[in-house]
Amino acid sequence: MNVIDTALKTVAQPSLINTYFKRVSRDKIILLLILLLLTGVLLLFVVAPLLSILSSSIFNSDGQFVGVANFLLYFSSAALWFSVKNSFTLGIVVTAIVGSLAFFYAFALTRSCMPFKGLFKVLGMAPILAPSLLPAISLIFLFGNQGIAKELLLGNSVYGFIGISIGLVFWTFPHALMILSTSLSTSDARLYESAKALKTSSFKTFFVITLPAAKYGLISTLIVIFTLVICDFGVPKVIGGSYNVLATDIFKQVVGQQNFSMAAVVSLLLLLPALLAFAVDRWVQKKQQNLFDSRSVPYQPSPQPVRDSICFIYCLLISLMVLIILGMAVYGSLVTFWPWNKALSFNHYNFAEMSAYGWSPFWNSLQLGSWTALIGTLFIFVGAYSMEKSRSFTVLRRTLQMLSLLPMAIPGMVLGLGYIFFFNHIDNPLNILYGSMLLLALNTVIHYYTVGHMTAVTALKQLPAELESSAASIKLPQYKLFYKVTLPVCLPAVLDIAAYLFINALTTTSAVIFLYSTDTIPASVSVLNMSDAGQTGSAAAMAVMIMCAALFAKIVHLLLYNFFEKSTQGWRQK
């Protein structure tokens, strides 16, 4: 046999690649491509920026390798050590306060028969619609040097630990309330019936049954709040005064001193407690057991006048505090010239005269929210579906699951700084994205990816496991099953993800503070800039506009949710 005959026979035989693709179904090929694409995107937009921060921390400003010299320099500075101490002090104090306040508020909502529960729930969740800068601005109007109630602080200044603590308590309260309300709403009535039969007092029942059942939810709440507090940038920047924390140190190193190497060091120090808190939270989630089984009976509280009255008064006081802070921001934005001319006007809403950017930041934020919701919802839901509703490519799916949880442990400022190092590098062909609306949207999607992913996974796990096998038996392609069955049934969860991403894109500051250009500056950053310039009234006005836009988005979300729930969720009632 000569060489030509051998070559002809080789060509005539199907290649290994062709043979493989003939044996693999089209659904698996599509699944593989989606998983590879999602993994590549998360590696590019999560892992690569973190590695860039790590790399920058061991080089000096001239690009010379210095090893751990930057870390030694940081730890040798007493002022920088104070930032570490201040961050952890704030974290512990605010976590303890918010954990206590939110627990009893959630208890009143789920374990009492007090009136106006729906109203109190709405008011308790209202702060989540406002940027973290808004409570700080309100506190300036209330307790600042020209505040209307500064005497209540008994001579203490609101600029510093006190102001930051109050602002962060307000901002983190709804996050704690969400977790604790869910935790306290899942209880077995049989336990309480047994306690009643044994004539156990209400006080003892609380500590023996209620508190142990909610302990994992409470631990998760404390971890989440602690992470939010030490990573927040907005409140300390506006009302922190000389009280430095790690998040503001990063900003000062980047914007004030242009010392990117030291900023990378501070970012890694901020990342460590966030990663540790995330790891503990994941461990707690694994330890938590399902308290319900097929024989469980949902707990329904019975009227108790004394308890219900106490719960009502407590929720009323908390709600009034929320309304005071929100209302003060609105009032301050309408005052013509605080505190000398308190005539009400819309002068501060004339942003064309108050800022060089005019109304552009507000429209930019709406555009940012829209792109974030569109790109993020598609990316998150398709990714969750590819991981949950397939059994192929196990290693790739597990890798993607791990990458999907990682963004929750990364503070927004750390992620933004990583994007500077990675996407603004001169040798990176993707540096054309820097300063663009697309990069801002992708950064925001990644920053809030994990919560959306967990929402999608929860919805997908509720679907019958037989759907895929039934579709395969009638040779229905998986992509048709996805958009004809899975997507309509999970539409409420999809709307939840879209609303969550849109609202957070409006209110976020830390994630985008380093990434905008003059053409893409968001409203939240504009609030910060106007506050720094002493234009507190205009800053309050823009913060109120953000809150109104978020409120409008939430109302639209609820209307769409109710509409589609009636048309797509009837099967849940059968």
Coordinates of C-alpha atoms in Angstrom, one line a residue:
M1 CA 0.0 0.0 0.0
N2 CA 1.5 3.3 -1.0
V3 CA 1.3 6.6 0.8
I4 CA -1.4 8.0 -1.5
D5 CA -3.8 5.0 -0.7
T6 CA -3.2 5.4 3.0
A7 CA -4.0 9.1 2.9
L8 CA -7.2 8.4 0.9
K9 CA -8.4 5.8 3.4
T10 CA -7.6 8.2 6.3
V11 CA -9.6 11.0 4.7
A12 CA -12.5 8.6 4.0
Q13 CA -12.8 7.6 7.7
P14 CA -14.8 10.0 9.8
S15 CA -12.6 12.1 12.1
L16 CA -12.7 11.6 15.9
I17 CA -14.4 15.0 16.2
N18 CA -17.1 14.2 13.8
T19 CA -17.7 10.8 15.4
Y20 CA -18.0 12.5 18.8
F21 CA -20.5 15.1 17.7
K22 CA -22.6 12.4 16.0
R23 CA -22.9 10.6 19.3
V24 CA -23.5 13.7 21.4
S25 CA -27.0 15.3 21.1
R26 CA -27.5 18.8 20.0
D27 CA -28.8 19.7 23.5
K28 CA -25.5 18.6 25.0
I29 CA -23.5 20.6 22.5
I30 CA -25.6 23.7 23.3
L31 CA -25.2 23.1 27.0
L32 CA -21.5 22.7 26.7
L33 CA -21.1 25.9 24.8
I34 CA -23.3 27.8 27.3
L35 CA -21.3 26.4 30.3
L36 CA -18.0 27.3 28.7
L37 CA -19.2 30.8 27.9
L38 CA -20.5 31.4 31.4
T39 CA -17.3 30.0 33.0
G40 CA -15.2 32.2 30.7
V41 CA -17.2 35.3 31.5
L42 CA -17.0 34.7 35.3
L43 CA -13.2 34.0 35.1
L44 CA -12.8 37.2 33.1
F45 CA -14.9 39.5 35.2
V46 CA -14.4 38.0 38.7
V47 CA -11.2 36.0 39.0
A48 CA -9.0 38.1 36.7
P49 CA -9.6 41.4 38.5
L50 CA -8.9 39.8 41.8
L51 CA -5.6 38.4 40.5
S52 CA -4.8 41.8 39.2
I53 CA -5.2 43.3 42.7
L54 CA -3.0 40.6 44.2
S55 CA -0.4 41.3 41.6
S56 CA -0.5 45.0 42.1
S57 CA -0.1 44.6 45.9
I58 CA 3.4 43.2 45.5
F59 CA 4.7 45.9 43.1
N60 CA 5.5 49.5 43.9
S61 CA 4.2 52.5 42.0
D62 CA 7.1 52.2 39.6
G63 CA 6.2 48.7 38.7
Q64 CA 9.1 47.1 40.6
F65 CA 8.6 43.9 42.5
V66 CA 8.7 44.5 46.3
G67 CA 7.1 41.4 47.7
V68 CA 5.4 42.1 51.1
A69 CA 7.0 45.5 51.5
N70 CA 3.7 47.3 50.9
F71 CA 2.0 45.2 53.5
L72 CA 4.8 46.0 56.1
L73 CA 4.5 49.7 55.2
Y74 CA 0.8 49.6 55.8
F75 CA 1.0 47.8 59.1
S76 CA 3.7 50.2 60.3
S77 CA 1.4 53.1 60.0
A78 CA -0.6 53.9 63.1
A79 CA -3.2 55.9 61.2
L80 CA -3.9 53.0 58.9
W81 CA -4.2 50.6 61.8
F82 CA -6.9 52.9 63.2
S83 CA -8.9 52.3 60.0
V84 CA -8.8 48.5 60.6
K85 CA -9.9 49.0 64.2
N86 CA -12.7 51.5 63.3
S87 CA -14.1 49.2 60.6
F88 CA -14.3 46.2 63.0
T89 CA -15.7 48.4 65.8
L90 CA -18.5 49.7 63.4
G91 CA -19.1 46.2 62.2
I92 CA -19.6 44.7 65.7
V93 CA -21.7 47.6 67.0
V94 CA -24.0 48.0 64.0
T95 CA -24.4 44.3 63.6
A96 CA -25.5 43.9 67.3
I97 CA -28.0 46.9 67.0
V98 CA -29.5 45.8 63.6
G99 CA -29.7 42.2 64.6
S100 CA -31.7 43.0 67.7
L101 CA -34.0 45.6 66.1
A102 CA -34.7 43.5 63.0
F103 CA -35.3 40.3 64.9
F104 CA -38.1 41.8 67.1
Y105 CA -39.5 43.6 64.1
A106 CA -39.6 40.3 62.1
F107 CA -41.0 38.6 65.2
A108 CA -43.9 41.1 65.3
L109 CA -44.6 40.6 61.6
T110 CA -44.7 36.8 61.8
R111 CA -45.6 35.9 65.3
S112 CA -48.3 38.4 66.3
C113 CA -51.8 39.4 65.3
M114 CA -51.2 43.1 65.4
P115 CA -53.0 45.3 62.9
F116 CA -51.4 47.0 59.8
K117 CA -48.8 44.2 59.3
G118 CA -48.7 44.9 55.5
L119 CA -48.0 48.6 56.1
F120 CA -45.3 47.9 58.6
K121 CA -43.6 45.4 56.3
V122 CA -43.6 48.0 53.5
L123 CA -42.1 50.6 55.8
G124 CA -39.5 48.2 57.2
M125 CA -38.3 47.4 53.7
A126 CA -38.4 51.0 52.4
P127 CA -34.7 51.9 53.1
I128 CA -33.7 49.3 50.5
L129 CA -35.0 51.6 47.8
A130 CA -32.6 54.4 48.8
P131 CA -28.9 54.7 48.2
S132 CA -26.8 54.5 51.3
L133 CA -25.9 58.1 50.9
L134 CA -29.5 59.2 51.6
P135 CA -29.5 58.4 55.3
A136 CA -26.2 60.2 55.7
I137 CA -27.5 63.3 54.1
S138 CA -30.7 63.2 56.2
L139 CA -28.6 62.9 59.4
I140 CA -26.7 66.1 58.4
F141 CA -30.1 67.9 58.2
L142 CA -31.1 66.4 61.5
F143 CA -28.0 66.5 63.6
G144 CA -25.4 68.4 61.7
N145 CA -23.8 71.7 62.7
Q146 CA -27.0 73.5 61.5
G147 CA -29.3 70.5 62.2
I148 CA -32.8 71.0 63.5
A149 CA -32.3 68.4 66.3
K150 CA -28.6 68.6 67.0
E151 CA -29.3 69.1 70.7
L152 CA -30.5 65.5 70.9
L153 CA -26.9 64.4 70.6
L154 CA -26.0 66.2 73.8
G155 CA -23.1 68.1 72.4
N156 CA -21.6 65.1 70.4
S157 CA -20.9 65.5 66.7
V158 CA -22.8 63.5 64.1
Y159 CA -19.7 63.5 62.0
G160 CA -17.9 60.3 62.9
F161 CA -18.8 57.1 64.7
I162 CA -22.3 58.2 65.8
G163 CA -23.4 59.3 62.3
I164 CA -21.9 56.4 60.5
S165 CA -23.6 54.0 63.0
I166 CA -27.0 55.5 62.7
G167 CA -26.8 55.7 58.9
L168 CA -25.7 52.1 58.5
V169 CA -28.3 50.9 61.0
F170 CA -30.9 52.5 58.7
W171 CA -29.4 51.2 55.5
T172 CA -28.8 47.5 56.6
F173 CA -32.1 47.1 58.5
P174 CA -34.2 45.8 55.5
H175 CA -31.5 43.3 54.6
A176 CA -31.7 41.8 58.1
L177 CA -35.5 42.0 58.1
M178 CA -35.8 39.9 54.9
I179 CA -33.7 37.1 56.2
L180 CA -35.2 37.0 59.7
S181 CA -38.8 37.2 58.4
T182 CA -38.2 34.2 56.2
S183 CA -36.5 32.3 59.1
L184 CA -39.3 33.1 61.6
S185 CA -42.1 32.3 59.2
T186 CA -41.2 28.6 58.9
S187 CA -42.2 27.0 62.2
D188 CA -44.1 23.9 63.1
A189 CA -47.3 24.6 65.0
R190 CA -47.1 21.2 66.7
L191 CA -44.2 22.3 68.8
Y192 CA -46.2 25.3 70.2
E193 CA -49.2 23.1 70.8
S194 CA -47.0 20.7 72.8
A195 CA -45.6 23.6 74.8
K196 CA -49.1 24.9 75.5
A197 CA -50.2 21.4 76.6
L198 CA -47.3 21.3 79.0
K199 CA -48.3 24.7 80.3
T200 CA -44.9 26.3 79.3
S201 CA -44.8 30.0 79.7
S202 CA -44.6 32.3 76.7
F203 CA -41.3 33.5 77.9
K204 CA -39.8 30.0 78.1
T205 CA -41.4 29.0 74.8
F206 CA -39.6 31.8 73.1
F207 CA -36.2 30.7 74.3
V208 CA -36.8 26.9 74.0
I209 CA -38.7 26.8 70.7
T210 CA -38.7 30.1 68.8
L211 CA -35.1 31.2 69.2
P212 CA -33.4 27.8 68.5
A213 CA -35.6 27.3 65.4
A214 CA -34.4 30.7 64.1
K215 CA -30.8 30.5 65.2
Y216 CA -29.3 29.7 61.8
G217 CA -31.3 32.5 60.2
L218 CA -30.1 34.8 62.9
I219 CA -26.4 33.8 62.5
S220 CA -26.7 34.4 58.7
T221 CA -28.2 37.8 59.4
L222 CA -25.4 38.8 61.7
I223 CA -22.8 37.7 59.1
V224 CA -24.5 39.5 56.2
I225 CA -24.9 42.7 58.2
F226 CA -21.3 42.7 59.4
T227 CA -20.1 42.2 55.8
L228 CA -22.3 45.1 54.5
V229 CA -21.1 47.4 57.3
I230 CA -17.4 46.9 56.9
C231 CA -17.6 47.1 53.1
D232 CA -19.9 50.2 52.8
F233 CA -18.4 53.3 51.4
G234 CA -21.3 55.8 51.0
V235 CA -22.2 56.5 54.6
P236 CA -18.6 56.9 55.9
K237 CA -17.7 59.1 52.9
V238 CA -20.5 61.6 53.5
I239 CA -20.8 61.7 57.3
G240 CA -17.6 60.0 58.5
G241 CA -15.6 63.2 59.1
S242 CA -12.1 62.2 60.3
Y243 CA -13.3 58.7 61.3
N244 CA -11.5 56.6 58.7
V245 CA -12.5 53.1 57.7
L246 CA -11.0 50.6 55.2
A247 CA -13.5 51.5 52.5
T248 CA -12.7 55.2 52.6
D249 CA -9.0 54.4 52.8
I250 CA -9.2 52.7 49.4
F251 CA -10.9 55.7 47.9
K252 CA -8.3 58.1 49.4
Q253 CA -5.4 56.0 48.1
V254 CA -6.8 55.9 44.6
V255 CA -8.3 59.3 44.2
G256 CA -6.4 61.4 46.7
Q257 CA -2.9 59.9 46.5
Q258 CA -2.9 57.9 43.2
N259 CA -1.1 55.2 45.2
F260 CA -2.6 52.1 43.5
S261 CA -0.2 49.6 45.1
M262 CA -1.3 50.7 48.6
A263 CA -4.9 50.7 47.5
A264 CA -4.5 47.1 46.4
V265 CA -3.1 46.2 49.9
V266 CA -6.1 47.8 51.7
S267 CA -8.4 46.0 49.3
L268 CA -7.0 42.7 50.2
L269 CA -7.3 43.5 53.9
L270 CA -11.0 44.4 53.3
L271 CA -11.5 41.3 51.2
L272 CA -10.2 38.9 54.0
P273 CA -13.0 39.5 56.6
A274 CA -15.6 39.5 53.8
L275 CA -14.3 36.1 52.5
L276 CA -14.2 34.7 56.1
A277 CA -17.8 35.9 56.8
F278 CA -18.9 34.4 53.5
A279 CA -17.3 31.0 54.4
V280 CA -18.9 31.0 57.8
D281 CA -22.3 31.8 56.3
R282 CA -22.0 28.9 53.8
W283 CA -21.1 26.6 56.6
V284 CA -24.2 27.8 58.5
Q285 CA -26.3 27.2 55.5
K286 CA -25.1 23.6 55.2
K287 CA -25.7 23.0 58.9
Q288 CA -29.3 24.2 58.7
Q289 CA -31.9 21.5 58.4
N290 CA -35.3 21.7 57.0
L291 CA -37.7 22.2 59.9
F292 CA -40.7 21.1 57.8
D293 CA -41.8 17.6 56.7
S294 CA -44.9 16.2 55.2
R295 CA -46.6 16.1 58.6
S296 CA -45.7 19.6 59.7
V297 CA -48.4 22.2 60.3
P298 CA -47.6 25.9 59.6
Y299 CA -47.7 28.0 62.7
Q300 CA -50.5 30.6 62.8
P301 CA -50.3 33.0 65.8
S302 CA -53.4 33.4 68.0
P303 CA -54.4 36.8 69.3
Q304 CA -52.8 37.9 72.6
P305 CA -53.7 41.5 73.4
V306 CA -50.7 42.3 75.5
R307 CA -48.2 40.8 73.1
D308 CA -49.9 42.3 70.0
S309 CA -50.0 45.8 71.6
I310 CA -46.3 45.7 72.4
C311 CA -45.5 44.5 68.9
F312 CA -47.7 47.3 67.4
I313 CA -46.0 50.0 69.5
Y314 CA -42.6 48.7 68.7
C315 CA -43.2 48.5 64.9
L316 CA -44.8 51.9 65.0
L317 CA -41.7 53.5 66.6
I318 CA -39.3 51.8 64.1
S319 CA -41.5 52.8 61.2
L320 CA -41.6 56.4 62.4
M321 CA -37.8 56.5 62.6
V322 CA -37.7 55.3 59.0
L323 CA -40.2 57.9 57.9
I324 CA -38.3 60.6 59.7
I325 CA -35.0 59.8 57.9
L326 CA -36.7 59.4 54.5
G327 CA -38.9 62.5 55.0
M328 CA -35.9 64.6 56.2
A329 CA -34.1 63.9 52.9
V330 CA -37.2 65.0 50.9
Y331 CA -37.7 68.1 53.1
G332 CA -34.0 69.1 52.9
S333 CA -34.1 68.8 49.1
L334 CA -37.0 71.3 49.0
V335 CA -35.6 73.9 51.4
T336 CA -34.3 76.9 49.4
F337 CA -31.2 77.6 51.5
W338 CA -30.6 75.5 54.6
P339 CA -30.9 76.7 57.3
W340 CA -31.3 80.5 56.5
N341 CA -34.2 80.4 54.1
K342 CA -36.5 77.5 54.7
A343 CA -39.1 78.4 52.1
L344 CA -39.9 75.4 50.0
S345 CA -39.0 75.3 46.3
F346 CA -37.7 73.0 43.6
N347 CA -34.5 75.0 43.1
H348 CA -32.3 72.1 44.1
Y349 CA -33.9 69.9 41.5
N350 CA -32.7 72.3 38.8
F351 CA -29.5 70.2 38.3
A352 CA -28.5 72.1 35.2
E353 CA -27.6 75.0 37.4
M354 CA -26.3 73.0 40.4
S355 CA -24.0 70.6 38.5
A356 CA -22.0 70.6 35.3
Y357 CA -23.5 67.3 34.5
G358 CA -27.2 68.5 34.8
W359 CA -29.7 65.7 34.6
S360 CA -27.3 63.4 32.7
P361 CA -26.4 61.3 35.8
F362 CA -30.0 60.5 36.5
W363 CA -30.6 59.3 32.9
N364 CA -27.3 57.4 33.0
S365 CA -28.5 55.5 36.1
L366 CA -31.8 54.6 34.4
Q367 CA -29.8 53.4 31.4
L368 CA -27.4 51.5 33.7
G369 CA -30.3 49.9 35.5
S370 CA -32.0 48.8 32.3
W371 CA -28.8 47.3 30.8
T372 CA -28.0 45.6 34.1
A373 CA -31.4 44.1 34.4
L374 CA -31.5 42.9 30.8
I375 CA -28.0 41.5 30.6
G376 CA -27.9 40.2 34.2
T377 CA -31.3 38.5 34.1
L378 CA -30.6 36.6 30.9
F379 CA -27.1 35.7 32.0
I380 CA -28.1 34.6 35.5
F381 CA -31.2 32.6 34.7
V382 CA -29.7 30.8 31.7
G383 CA -26.6 30.0 33.8
A384 CA -28.7 28.7 36.7
Y385 CA -30.8 26.6 34.3
S386 CA -27.7 25.1 32.7
M387 CA -26.3 24.1 36.1
E388 CA -29.5 22.8 37.7
K389 CA -31.3 21.1 34.8
S390 CA -28.5 19.0 33.4
R391 CA -26.4 16.0 34.5
S392 CA -23.6 16.3 32.0
F393 CA -20.2 18.0 32.4
T394 CA -20.2 17.6 36.2
V395 CA -16.8 19.2 36.7
L396 CA -17.6 22.2 34.6
R397 CA -21.0 22.7 36.4
R398 CA -19.4 22.5 39.8
T399 CA -16.7 25.0 38.8
L400 CA -19.4 27.3 37.6
Q401 CA -21.4 26.9 40.8
M402 CA -18.3 27.9 42.9
L403 CA -17.7 30.9 40.6
S404 CA -21.3 31.9 40.9
L405 CA -21.1 32.2 44.7
L406 CA -17.8 34.1 44.8
P407 CA -19.1 37.6 43.9
M408 CA -21.1 37.7 47.2
A409 CA -17.8 37.7 49.1
I410 CA -16.2 40.5 47.2
P411 CA -16.9 44.1 48.4
G412 CA -17.9 46.5 45.6
M413 CA -14.9 48.8 46.0
V414 CA -12.6 45.8 45.8
L415 CA -14.3 44.6 42.6
G416 CA -14.2 48.1 41.1
L417 CA -10.5 48.5 41.9
G418 CA -9.8 45.1 40.3
Y419 CA -11.5 46.4 37.2
I420 CA -9.1 49.4 37.1
F421 CA -6.1 47.2 37.3
F422 CA -7.4 44.6 34.7
F423 CA -9.5 46.5 32.2
N424 CA -7.5 49.8 32.3
H425 CA -4.2 48.0 31.6
I426 CA -2.6 49.3 28.4
D427 CA -1.8 45.7 27.2
N428 CA -5.3 44.5 27.7
P429 CA -7.3 44.6 24.4
L430 CA -10.5 45.0 26.5
N431 CA -9.3 48.4 27.8
I432 CA -11.7 49.9 25.2
L433 CA -14.5 49.0 27.7
Y434 CA -13.1 51.2 30.5
G435 CA -15.4 54.1 31.3
S436 CA -18.2 52.7 29.1
M437 CA -21.8 52.0 30.1
L438 CA -21.3 48.4 29.1
L439 CA -18.5 47.9 31.7
L440 CA -20.5 49.6 34.4
A441 CA -23.4 47.3 33.7
L442 CA -21.2 44.2 33.6
N443 CA -19.6 45.2 36.9
T444 CA -23.0 45.7 38.5
V445 CA -24.2 42.4 37.2
I446 CA -21.2 40.6 38.7
H447 CA -21.4 42.5 42.0
Y448 CA -25.0 41.4 42.6
Y449 CA -24.8 38.1 40.7
T450 CA -24.9 35.7 43.6
V451 CA -28.3 36.8 45.0
G452 CA -29.9 36.6 41.6
H453 CA -28.3 33.2 41.0
M454 CA -29.6 31.8 44.3
T455 CA -33.1 33.2 43.5
A456 CA -33.1 31.4 40.1
V457 CA -31.8 28.1 41.6
T458 CA -34.5 28.2 44.3
A459 CA -37.2 28.6 41.6
L460 CA -35.8 25.9 39.4
K461 CA -35.6 23.4 42.2
Q462 CA -39.3 23.8 42.7
L463 CA -40.0 22.4 39.3
P464 CA -40.9 18.6 39.0
A465 CA -37.7 16.6 38.3
E466 CA -39.6 14.6 35.7
L467 CA -39.9 17.5 33.2
E468 CA -36.6 16.8 31.5
S469 CA -37.1 13.1 31.3
S470 CA -40.6 13.5 29.9
A471 CA -39.4 16.0 27.3
A472 CA -36.6 13.6 26.3
S473 CA -39.1 10.7 25.9
I474 CA -41.1 12.7 23.3
K475 CA -37.9 14.0 21.8
L476 CA -38.6 17.6 22.7
P477 CA -35.4 19.7 22.4
Q478 CA -34.3 21.2 25.7
Y479 CA -34.3 24.7 24.4
K480 CA -38.0 24.4 23.5
L481 CA -38.7 23.0 27.0
F482 CA -36.8 26.0 28.4
Y483 CA -38.8 28.8 26.7
K484 CA -42.2 26.9 26.5
V485 CA -42.3 25.5 30.0
T486 CA -39.5 26.5 32.4
L487 CA -39.4 30.2 31.6
P488 CA -43.1 30.8 31.9
V489 CA -43.4 28.8 35.1
C490 CA -40.3 30.6 36.6
L491 CA -41.4 34.1 35.3
P492 CA -42.1 35.5 38.8
A493 CA -38.5 34.6 39.9
V494 CA -37.2 36.1 36.6
L495 CA -39.1 39.4 37.4
D496 CA -37.7 39.3 41.0
I497 CA -34.1 39.1 39.6
A498 CA -34.7 41.9 37.1
A499 CA -36.2 44.2 39.7
Y500 CA -33.4 43.4 42.2
L501 CA -30.7 44.2 39.6
F502 CA -32.4 47.3 38.4
I503 CA -32.9 48.8 41.9
N504 CA -29.4 48.0 43.0
A505 CA -27.9 49.4 39.8
L506 CA -29.7 52.7 40.7
T507 CA -28.5 52.8 44.3
T508 CA -25.0 51.4 44.2
T509 CA -22.0 53.6 44.7
S510 CA -19.0 51.5 45.7
A511 CA -19.1 49.2 42.7
V512 CA -18.9 51.9 40.1
I513 CA -17.0 54.7 41.9
F514 CA -13.8 54.0 40.0
L515 CA -15.3 53.1 36.6
Y516 CA -17.3 55.9 35.2
S517 CA -16.4 58.6 32.7
T518 CA -17.7 62.1 32.2
D519 CA -20.3 60.6 29.8
T520 CA -21.4 57.7 32.1
I521 CA -21.4 59.2 35.6
P522 CA -24.3 57.6 37.6
A523 CA -26.7 59.5 39.8
S524 CA -25.3 57.8 43.0
V525 CA -21.8 59.1 42.2
S526 CA -23.3 62.6 41.4
V527 CA -24.8 62.6 44.9
L528 CA -21.4 62.0 46.4
N529 CA -19.7 64.7 44.3
M530 CA -22.4 67.3 45.1
S531 CA -22.1 66.4 48.8
D532 CA -18.3 66.8 48.7
A533 CA -18.8 70.2 47.0
G534 CA -21.1 71.4 49.9
Q535 CA -24.3 71.2 47.8
T536 CA -26.1 69.2 50.4
G537 CA -29.6 70.2 49.1
S538 CA -28.8 69.2 45.6
A539 CA -27.3 66.0 46.8
A540 CA -30.5 65.3 48.7
A541 CA -32.6 66.1 45.6
M542 CA -30.7 63.6 43.4
A543 CA -30.8 61.0 46.2
V544 CA -34.6 61.5 46.4
M545 CA -34.9 61.1 42.6
I546 CA -33.0 57.8 42.8
M547 CA -35.4 56.6 45.6
C548 CA -38.4 57.7 43.5
A549 CA -37.1 55.8 40.4
A550 CA -36.5 52.7 42.6
L551 CA -40.0 53.0 44.1
F552 CA -41.5 53.3 40.6
A553 CA -39.6 50.2 39.4
K554 CA -40.8 48.3 42.5
I555 CA -44.4 49.2 41.8
V556 CA -44.1 48.1 38.2
H557 CA -42.4 44.9 39.4
L558 CA -45.3 44.1 41.7
L559 CA -47.9 44.8 39.1
L560 CA -46.2 42.5 36.6
Y561 CA -45.6 39.9 39.3
N562 CA -49.3 39.8 40.2
F563 CA -50.4 39.7 36.5
F564 CA -48.1 36.9 35.5
E565 CA -48.7 35.0 38.8
K566 CA -52.4 34.6 37.9
S567 CA -51.6 33.4 34.3
T568 CA -48.6 31.1 34.9
Q569 CA -48.8 29.9 38.6
G570 CA -52.2 28.2 38.7
W571 CA -50.5 24.8 38.9
R572 CA -49.2 25.7 42.4
Q573 CA -52.8 25.9 43.7
K574 CA -53.7 22.4 42.6

